[in-house]
Amino acid sequence: MSKKKKAGIVIGILFIVALVFGFIIYRNIFTANTNFAEKEVYIKIPTGSNYNQILGILKPFVKDIEKFKSVAEKRSYSENVFPGRFLFKKGMNSFEMVTALRHNEPLNLAFNNQESLEKLVSRLSSQMEIDSTTMINSFRDSIFMKANGFNEETILGMFIPNTYEVKWNISPEKFRDKMANEYKKFWNDERKAKAKALDMTPEQIITLAAIVHKETVKSDERPRVAGVYLNRLKLDMPLQADPTIIFAKKKNDNDFNQVIRRVLSGDLMIDSPYNTYVNTGLPPGPIAMPDISAIDAVLNAEKHNYIYFCASVERFGYHEFAETFEQHGVWARKYREWIANQGVKR
């Protein structure tokens, strides 16, 4: 056999080997390697995880973990891991998955209508890496609260219900600072000027807005309800807000999960600074997390002479308003008769 022919055979063999090797590389890198039915899943890598722990987290979502490891190690991922929330799409190959693990995807964090800091923290921690104990301790840090003008009774008011973009593994300190900054942005010059015109601080506005929020779900009625409470404050008259009695009972019972649909006469004597039948002025802090429409309803309260209101039995969800106690008594009797007929005891 001639040298030329031998050289051709060697070249041919090398070519075949190269093809096989290239096919193996291609198969390892560029063929689909996911193992889930959904269109996409989010992989959560806890803070402090090492490479081997991450492989264990990924294994249920990866069809061939050895293929993935081969690509991950070639791309130096095994030496450069970090925590976060990462998006895997169905049909991704190993190369794409390694790329995805380098892009910590933010989440849209939403919260509203929480009655206590504990319930808020429970809601938040279910969406984030931070555990509830660490989170609540961070919020209640005395130095942080004092620096931002809050105390244990008012700190719930710092959280303006909305949707916020945050990293799943954000630290508790960075998260609380972000919420404090969002609060400051919410209280722009226009809102602060309106609060000042009412001779109230932003914290007092939120405390009153929480009562308005609980009194009516009808956003178009909230400015009128807010006007009633502002009139009572001007007259140094007790607010006599049933939602504060409900809050006081829940707080005294240490049970914010109980359902109270009716305030009883005995409840009006509950010993609590949140009892606005006994105490004049605002309670020491918000009884819930008011939404933005309730806050703006106080800032843009309707000017009128009403000092009483009662749930309407003809326009459900709305209220009947009165300037005198005699007018109010008519509506109140109708409501008491209606609720008694419904058989609502508590």
Tab-separated table of C-alpha atoms in Angstrom:
chain	number	residue	atom	x	y	z
A	1	MET	CA	0.000	0.000	0.000
A	2	SER	CA	1.415	3.324	-0.945
A	3	LYS	CA	2.242	5.976	1.601
A	4	LYS	CA	-0.277	8.232	-0.057
A	5	LYS	CA	-3.026	5.680	0.355
A	6	LYS	CA	-2.066	5.041	3.984
A	7	ALA	CA	-2.155	8.746	4.673
A	8	GLY	CA	-5.613	8.946	3.115
A	9	ILE	CA	-6.865	6.120	5.328
A	10	VAL	CA	-5.438	7.806	8.454
A	11	ILE	CA	-7.023	11.096	7.480
A	12	GLY	CA	-10.321	9.334	6.885
A	13	ILE	CA	-10.181	7.634	10.290
A	14	LEU	CA	-9.324	10.922	11.984
A	15	PHE	CA	-12.203	12.571	10.167
A	16	ILE	CA	-14.609	9.891	11.362
A	17	VAL	CA	-13.265	10.206	14.922
A	18	ALA	CA	-13.680	13.962	14.728
A	19	LEU	CA	-17.236	13.514	13.499
A	20	VAL	CA	-18.041	11.114	16.331
A	21	PHE	CA	-16.386	13.347	18.881
A	22	GLY	CA	-18.147	16.380	17.463
A	23	PHE	CA	-21.464	14.538	17.569
A	24	ILE	CA	-20.893	13.647	21.229
A	25	ILE	CA	-20.047	17.257	22.043
A	26	TYR	CA	-23.063	18.487	20.091
A	27	ARG	CA	-25.324	15.947	21.810
A	28	ASN	CA	-24.034	16.948	25.250
A	29	ILE	CA	-24.257	20.667	24.621
A	30	PHE	CA	-27.013	21.413	22.168
A	31	THR	CA	-29.711	18.719	22.450
A	32	ALA	CA	-32.745	19.208	24.713
A	33	ASN	CA	-32.013	18.129	28.278
A	34	THR	CA	-35.015	19.181	30.357
A	35	ASN	CA	-37.248	16.808	32.309
A	36	PHE	CA	-40.501	18.605	33.102
A	37	ALA	CA	-43.889	18.880	31.413
A	38	GLU	CA	-44.529	22.562	32.110
A	39	LYS	CA	-43.560	25.235	29.582
A	40	GLU	CA	-41.243	26.765	32.156
A	41	VAL	CA	-40.188	26.330	35.768
A	42	TYR	CA	-38.297	28.501	38.211
A	43	ILE	CA	-35.329	26.905	39.954
A	44	LYS	CA	-34.555	28.353	43.381
A	45	ILE	CA	-30.957	28.063	44.574
A	46	PRO	CA	-30.682	28.930	48.301
A	47	THR	CA	-27.951	31.214	49.585
A	48	GLY	CA	-24.788	29.281	50.485
A	49	SER	CA	-25.442	26.313	48.154
A	50	ASN	CA	-22.369	24.620	46.703
A	51	TYR	CA	-22.058	22.966	43.311
A	52	ASN	CA	-22.973	19.458	44.493
A	53	GLN	CA	-26.038	20.758	46.352
A	54	ILE	CA	-27.117	22.613	43.222
A	55	LEU	CA	-26.818	19.425	41.171
A	56	GLY	CA	-29.180	17.782	43.650
A	57	ILE	CA	-31.671	20.644	43.244
A	58	LEU	CA	-31.424	20.468	39.438
A	59	LYS	CA	-31.620	16.691	39.088
A	60	PRO	CA	-35.463	16.435	38.980
A	61	PHE	CA	-35.545	19.012	36.186
A	62	VAL	CA	-32.637	17.702	34.068
A	63	LYS	CA	-32.991	14.632	31.863
A	64	ASP	CA	-29.296	13.662	31.842
A	65	ILE	CA	-27.392	15.215	34.731
A	66	GLU	CA	-24.059	13.912	33.429
A	67	LYS	CA	-24.498	15.824	30.173
A	68	PHE	CA	-25.311	18.921	32.189
A	69	LYS	CA	-22.250	18.434	34.430
A	70	SER	CA	-20.010	18.080	31.400
A	71	VAL	CA	-21.147	21.417	30.005
A	72	ALA	CA	-21.279	23.160	33.392
A	73	GLU	CA	-17.695	22.222	34.199
A	74	LYS	CA	-16.425	23.208	30.750
A	75	ARG	CA	-18.068	26.603	31.197
A	76	SER	CA	-16.616	27.005	34.724
A	77	TYR	CA	-20.066	27.100	36.314
A	78	SER	CA	-18.985	24.565	38.944
A	79	GLU	CA	-16.502	27.149	40.241
A	80	ASN	CA	-18.811	30.174	39.965
A	81	VAL	CA	-22.201	29.300	41.441
A	82	PHE	CA	-24.503	31.803	43.114
A	83	PRO	CA	-27.991	31.789	44.630
A	84	GLY	CA	-31.200	33.101	43.140
A	85	ARG	CA	-34.298	32.298	41.122
A	86	PHE	CA	-33.591	30.999	37.638
A	87	LEU	CA	-35.870	30.339	34.675
A	88	PHE	CA	-35.719	27.004	32.832
A	89	LYS	CA	-37.818	26.609	29.689
A	90	LYS	CA	-38.965	23.262	28.325
A	91	GLY	CA	-36.577	21.935	25.676
A	92	MET	CA	-33.542	23.884	26.859
A	93	ASN	CA	-30.164	22.261	26.204
A	94	SER	CA	-27.372	22.059	28.762
A	95	PHE	CA	-25.614	25.133	27.370
A	96	GLU	CA	-28.787	27.198	27.705
A	97	MET	CA	-29.430	25.931	31.222
A	98	VAL	CA	-25.961	26.965	32.384
A	99	THR	CA	-26.563	30.375	30.825
A	100	ALA	CA	-29.917	30.608	32.621
A	101	LEU	CA	-28.237	29.828	35.956
A	102	ARG	CA	-26.214	33.015	35.557
A	103	HIS	CA	-29.274	35.269	35.330
A	104	ASN	CA	-31.065	35.748	38.652
A	105	GLU	CA	-34.654	36.457	37.621
A	106	PRO	CA	-36.559	39.042	39.726
A	107	LEU	CA	-40.039	38.260	40.975
A	108	ASN	CA	-43.082	40.501	41.107
A	109	LEU	CA	-43.816	40.687	44.811
A	110	ALA	CA	-47.412	41.583	45.625
A	111	PHE	CA	-49.136	42.168	48.961
A	112	ASN	CA	-52.216	43.961	50.244
A	113	ASN	CA	-54.935	43.997	52.900
A	114	GLN	CA	-52.894	42.541	55.775
A	115	GLU	CA	-54.098	43.259	59.309
A	116	SER	CA	-50.837	42.748	61.165
A	117	LEU	CA	-47.111	42.741	60.578
A	118	GLU	CA	-47.080	39.016	61.336
A	119	LYS	CA	-49.612	38.288	58.582
A	120	LEU	CA	-47.706	40.499	56.147
A	121	VAL	CA	-44.444	38.709	56.926
A	122	SER	CA	-46.129	35.341	56.428
A	123	ARG	CA	-47.298	36.499	52.995
A	124	LEU	CA	-43.888	37.862	52.044
A	125	SER	CA	-41.829	34.918	53.279
A	126	SER	CA	-43.981	32.530	51.231
A	127	GLN	CA	-42.741	34.333	48.116
A	128	MET	CA	-39.115	34.968	49.105
A	129	GLU	CA	-36.095	33.188	50.530
A	130	ILE	CA	-36.075	35.190	53.782
A	131	ASP	CA	-37.678	33.257	56.647
A	132	SER	CA	-40.444	34.976	58.597
A	133	THR	CA	-38.529	35.274	61.897
A	134	THR	CA	-35.515	36.962	60.302
A	135	MET	CA	-37.783	39.243	58.298
A	136	ILE	CA	-39.945	40.451	61.183
A	137	ASN	CA	-36.894	41.034	63.382
A	138	SER	CA	-35.391	43.127	60.589
A	139	PHE	CA	-38.536	45.259	60.261
A	140	ARG	CA	-38.767	45.745	64.021
A	141	ASP	CA	-35.146	46.716	64.453
A	142	SER	CA	-35.338	49.760	66.733
A	143	ILE	CA	-32.547	51.662	64.946
A	144	PHE	CA	-34.182	51.127	61.558
A	145	MET	CA	-37.646	52.154	62.809
A	146	LYS	CA	-36.377	55.286	64.540
A	147	ALA	CA	-34.333	56.337	61.503
A	148	ASN	CA	-37.444	56.121	59.322
A	149	GLY	CA	-39.957	57.644	61.739
A	150	PHE	CA	-41.801	54.473	62.761
A	151	ASN	CA	-42.445	52.475	65.903
A	152	GLU	CA	-43.898	49.004	66.553
A	153	GLU	CA	-47.476	50.307	66.215
A	154	THR	CA	-46.914	52.238	62.975
A	155	ILE	CA	-44.370	50.106	61.074
A	156	LEU	CA	-47.123	48.271	59.140
A	157	GLY	CA	-47.947	51.605	57.516
A	158	MET	CA	-44.563	51.660	55.789
A	159	PHE	CA	-45.730	49.005	53.331
A	160	ILE	CA	-47.720	50.573	50.512
A	161	PRO	CA	-49.765	47.822	48.804
A	162	ASN	CA	-48.477	47.415	45.278
A	163	THR	CA	-46.408	45.078	43.113
A	164	TYR	CA	-42.651	45.387	43.510
A	165	GLU	CA	-39.808	43.824	41.531
A	166	VAL	CA	-37.255	42.214	43.857
A	167	LYS	CA	-34.758	39.376	43.797
A	168	TRP	CA	-36.021	36.187	45.416
A	169	ASN	CA	-32.886	35.985	47.572
A	170	ILE	CA	-32.688	39.662	48.536
A	171	SER	CA	-31.315	40.167	52.044
A	172	PRO	CA	-33.743	41.289	54.776
A	173	GLU	CA	-31.819	44.532	55.228
A	174	LYS	CA	-31.916	45.395	51.518
A	175	PHE	CA	-35.588	44.509	51.322
A	176	ARG	CA	-36.638	46.654	54.281
A	177	ASP	CA	-34.546	49.538	52.901
A	178	LYS	CA	-36.266	49.147	49.545
A	179	MET	CA	-39.687	49.290	51.216
A	180	ALA	CA	-38.637	52.386	53.169
A	181	ASN	CA	-37.522	54.048	49.927
A	182	GLU	CA	-40.777	53.084	48.188
A	183	TYR	CA	-42.675	54.659	51.100
A	184	LYS	CA	-40.690	57.892	50.723
A	185	LYS	CA	-41.316	57.939	46.962
A	186	PHE	CA	-45.041	57.408	47.534
A	187	TRP	CA	-45.123	60.405	49.844
A	188	ASN	CA	-44.234	62.901	47.155
A	189	ASP	CA	-44.461	66.670	47.603
A	190	GLU	CA	-48.110	66.767	46.526
A	191	ARG	CA	-49.255	64.133	49.025
A	192	LYS	CA	-47.182	65.668	51.832
A	193	ALA	CA	-48.699	69.075	51.118
A	194	LYS	CA	-52.222	67.646	51.328
A	195	ALA	CA	-51.401	65.924	54.618
A	196	LYS	CA	-49.990	69.178	55.999
A	197	ALA	CA	-53.173	71.019	54.968
A	198	LEU	CA	-55.091	68.542	57.142
A	199	ASP	CA	-52.588	69.148	59.965
A	200	MET	CA	-51.666	65.470	59.871
A	201	THR	CA	-48.482	63.470	59.332
A	202	PRO	CA	-48.211	60.755	56.668
A	203	GLU	CA	-48.318	58.170	59.471
A	204	GLN	CA	-51.571	59.637	60.806
A	205	ILE	CA	-53.055	59.722	57.301
A	206	ILE	CA	-52.301	56.013	56.901
A	207	THR	CA	-53.768	55.223	60.327
A	208	LEU	CA	-57.021	56.930	59.350
A	209	ALA	CA	-56.920	55.453	55.835
A	210	ALA	CA	-56.808	51.962	57.340
A	211	ILE	CA	-60.110	52.642	59.095
A	212	VAL	CA	-61.638	54.058	55.906
A	213	HIS	CA	-60.378	51.024	53.986
A	214	LYS	CA	-62.062	48.663	56.447
A	215	GLU	CA	-65.295	50.647	56.565
A	216	THR	CA	-66.048	50.439	52.858
A	217	VAL	CA	-64.814	48.523	49.843
A	218	LYS	CA	-66.439	51.098	47.564
A	219	SER	CA	-63.634	53.378	46.373
A	220	ASP	CA	-66.123	56.022	45.216
A	221	GLU	CA	-67.529	56.258	48.756
A	222	ARG	CA	-64.218	56.414	50.604
A	223	PRO	CA	-63.699	60.215	50.315
A	224	ARG	CA	-67.119	60.743	51.951
A	225	VAL	CA	-66.367	58.290	54.773
A	226	ALA	CA	-62.985	59.965	55.258
A	227	GLY	CA	-64.787	63.307	55.509
A	228	VAL	CA	-66.955	61.967	58.350
A	229	TYR	CA	-63.935	60.909	60.376
A	230	LEU	CA	-62.128	64.193	59.752
A	231	ASN	CA	-65.244	66.041	60.967
A	232	ARG	CA	-65.261	63.940	64.131
A	233	LEU	CA	-61.584	64.634	64.755
A	234	LYS	CA	-62.205	68.377	64.425
A	235	LEU	CA	-65.019	68.121	66.975
A	236	ASP	CA	-62.818	66.057	69.330
A	237	MET	CA	-65.531	63.424	69.044
A	238	PRO	CA	-64.679	59.700	69.371
A	239	LEU	CA	-64.290	58.120	65.941
A	240	GLN	CA	-66.561	55.230	67.020
A	241	ALA	CA	-65.244	53.056	64.212
A	242	ASP	CA	-66.376	49.432	64.411
A	243	PRO	CA	-63.302	48.167	62.509
A	244	THR	CA	-61.099	49.408	65.376
A	245	ILE	CA	-63.182	47.361	67.841
A	246	ILE	CA	-62.749	44.265	65.670
A	247	PHE	CA	-59.008	44.898	65.517
A	248	ALA	CA	-58.806	45.455	69.282
A	249	LYS	CA	-60.577	42.167	69.964
A	250	LYS	CA	-58.343	40.256	67.552
A	251	LYS	CA	-55.232	41.858	69.033
A	252	ASN	CA	-56.317	41.192	72.622
A	253	ASP	CA	-57.168	37.591	71.715
A	254	ASN	CA	-53.906	37.272	69.741
A	255	ASP	CA	-55.976	35.743	66.950
A	256	PHE	CA	-56.142	37.617	63.654
A	257	ASN	CA	-57.708	34.641	61.900
A	258	GLN	CA	-61.044	34.871	63.676
A	259	VAL	CA	-63.991	36.118	61.628
A	260	ILE	CA	-66.055	38.887	63.238
A	261	ARG	CA	-68.991	40.116	61.177
A	262	ARG	CA	-70.879	41.866	63.959
A	263	VAL	CA	-69.731	44.117	66.789
A	264	LEU	CA	-71.664	43.467	69.997
A	265	SER	CA	-72.448	46.053	72.676
A	266	GLY	CA	-70.067	44.347	75.097
A	267	ASP	CA	-67.222	44.731	72.630
A	268	LEU	CA	-67.451	48.507	72.888
A	269	MET	CA	-65.884	48.407	76.346
A	270	ILE	CA	-62.785	46.413	75.322
A	271	ASP	CA	-59.743	47.744	77.153
A	272	SER	CA	-57.482	48.748	74.274
A	273	PRO	CA	-55.885	51.926	72.900
A	274	TYR	CA	-57.477	50.875	69.599
A	275	ASN	CA	-60.995	51.191	71.052
A	276	THR	CA	-62.239	54.371	69.351
A	277	TYR	CA	-65.532	54.266	71.263
A	278	VAL	CA	-63.686	54.855	74.538
A	279	ASN	CA	-60.704	56.884	73.333
A	280	THR	CA	-60.748	60.083	71.317
A	281	GLY	CA	-58.366	60.788	68.449
A	282	LEU	CA	-56.639	58.278	66.230
A	283	PRO	CA	-55.555	54.833	67.413
A	284	PRO	CA	-51.801	54.360	67.922
A	285	GLY	CA	-51.284	52.839	64.481
A	286	PRO	CA	-53.028	51.376	61.425
A	287	ILE	CA	-55.494	48.535	62.013
A	288	ALA	CA	-54.690	47.156	58.563
A	289	MET	CA	-52.708	47.896	55.456
A	290	PRO	CA	-54.764	50.505	53.565
A	291	ASP	CA	-54.593	50.469	49.798
A	292	ILE	CA	-53.666	53.537	47.800
A	293	SER	CA	-57.280	54.488	47.060
A	294	ALA	CA	-58.007	54.665	50.811
A	295	ILE	CA	-54.916	56.799	51.477
A	296	ASP	CA	-55.792	59.184	48.652
A	297	ALA	CA	-59.416	59.247	49.857
A	298	VAL	CA	-58.248	60.759	53.151
A	299	LEU	CA	-55.938	63.203	51.385
A	300	ASN	CA	-58.812	64.217	49.087
A	301	ALA	CA	-61.654	63.820	51.569
A	302	GLU	CA	-65.075	65.140	50.682
A	303	LYS	CA	-66.008	68.330	52.506
A	304	HIS	CA	-69.461	68.043	54.075
A	305	ASN	CA	-71.274	68.274	57.422
A	306	TYR	CA	-71.913	64.582	57.977
A	307	ILE	CA	-70.761	63.166	61.308
A	308	TYR	CA	-72.666	59.853	61.216
A	309	PHE	CA	-73.027	56.988	58.786
A	310	CYS	CA	-74.489	53.508	58.832
A	311	ALA	CA	-74.458	50.532	56.470
A	312	SER	CA	-77.288	50.782	53.959
A	313	VAL	CA	-79.848	47.991	53.741
A	314	GLU	CA	-80.989	49.215	50.339
A	315	ARG	CA	-77.654	49.815	48.603
A	316	PHE	CA	-75.515	46.924	49.787
A	317	GLY	CA	-71.869	47.804	50.198
A	318	TYR	CA	-72.696	51.496	50.601
A	319	HIS	CA	-73.681	53.636	53.586
A	320	GLU	CA	-76.316	56.161	54.583
A	321	PHE	CA	-74.948	59.461	55.952
A	322	ALA	CA	-76.469	61.893	58.442
A	323	GLU	CA	-75.711	65.280	59.978
A	324	THR	CA	-77.716	64.705	63.155
A	325	PHE	CA	-78.031	61.850	65.616
A	326	GLU	CA	-81.792	61.752	64.978
A	327	GLN	CA	-81.270	61.218	61.246
A	328	HIS	CA	-78.656	58.609	61.992
A	329	GLY	CA	-81.009	56.786	64.357
A	330	VAL	CA	-83.454	56.092	61.545
A	331	TRP	CA	-80.804	54.394	59.416
A	332	ALA	CA	-79.296	52.587	62.392
A	333	ARG	CA	-82.637	51.019	63.390
A	334	LYS	CA	-83.180	49.777	59.852
A	335	TYR	CA	-79.750	48.198	59.842
A	336	ARG	CA	-80.172	46.539	63.252
A	337	GLU	CA	-83.506	45.052	62.162
A	338	TRP	CA	-82.025	43.813	58.896
A	339	ILE	CA	-78.971	42.161	60.460
A	340	ALA	CA	-81.119	40.557	63.169
A	341	ASN	CA	-83.291	39.037	60.431
A	342	GLN	CA	-80.172	37.621	58.808
A	343	GLY	CA	-79.374	35.689	61.977
A	344	VAL	CA	-75.853	37.129	62.248
A	345	LYS	CA	-74.763	36.615	65.867
A	346	ARG	CA	-71.027	37.367	65.573
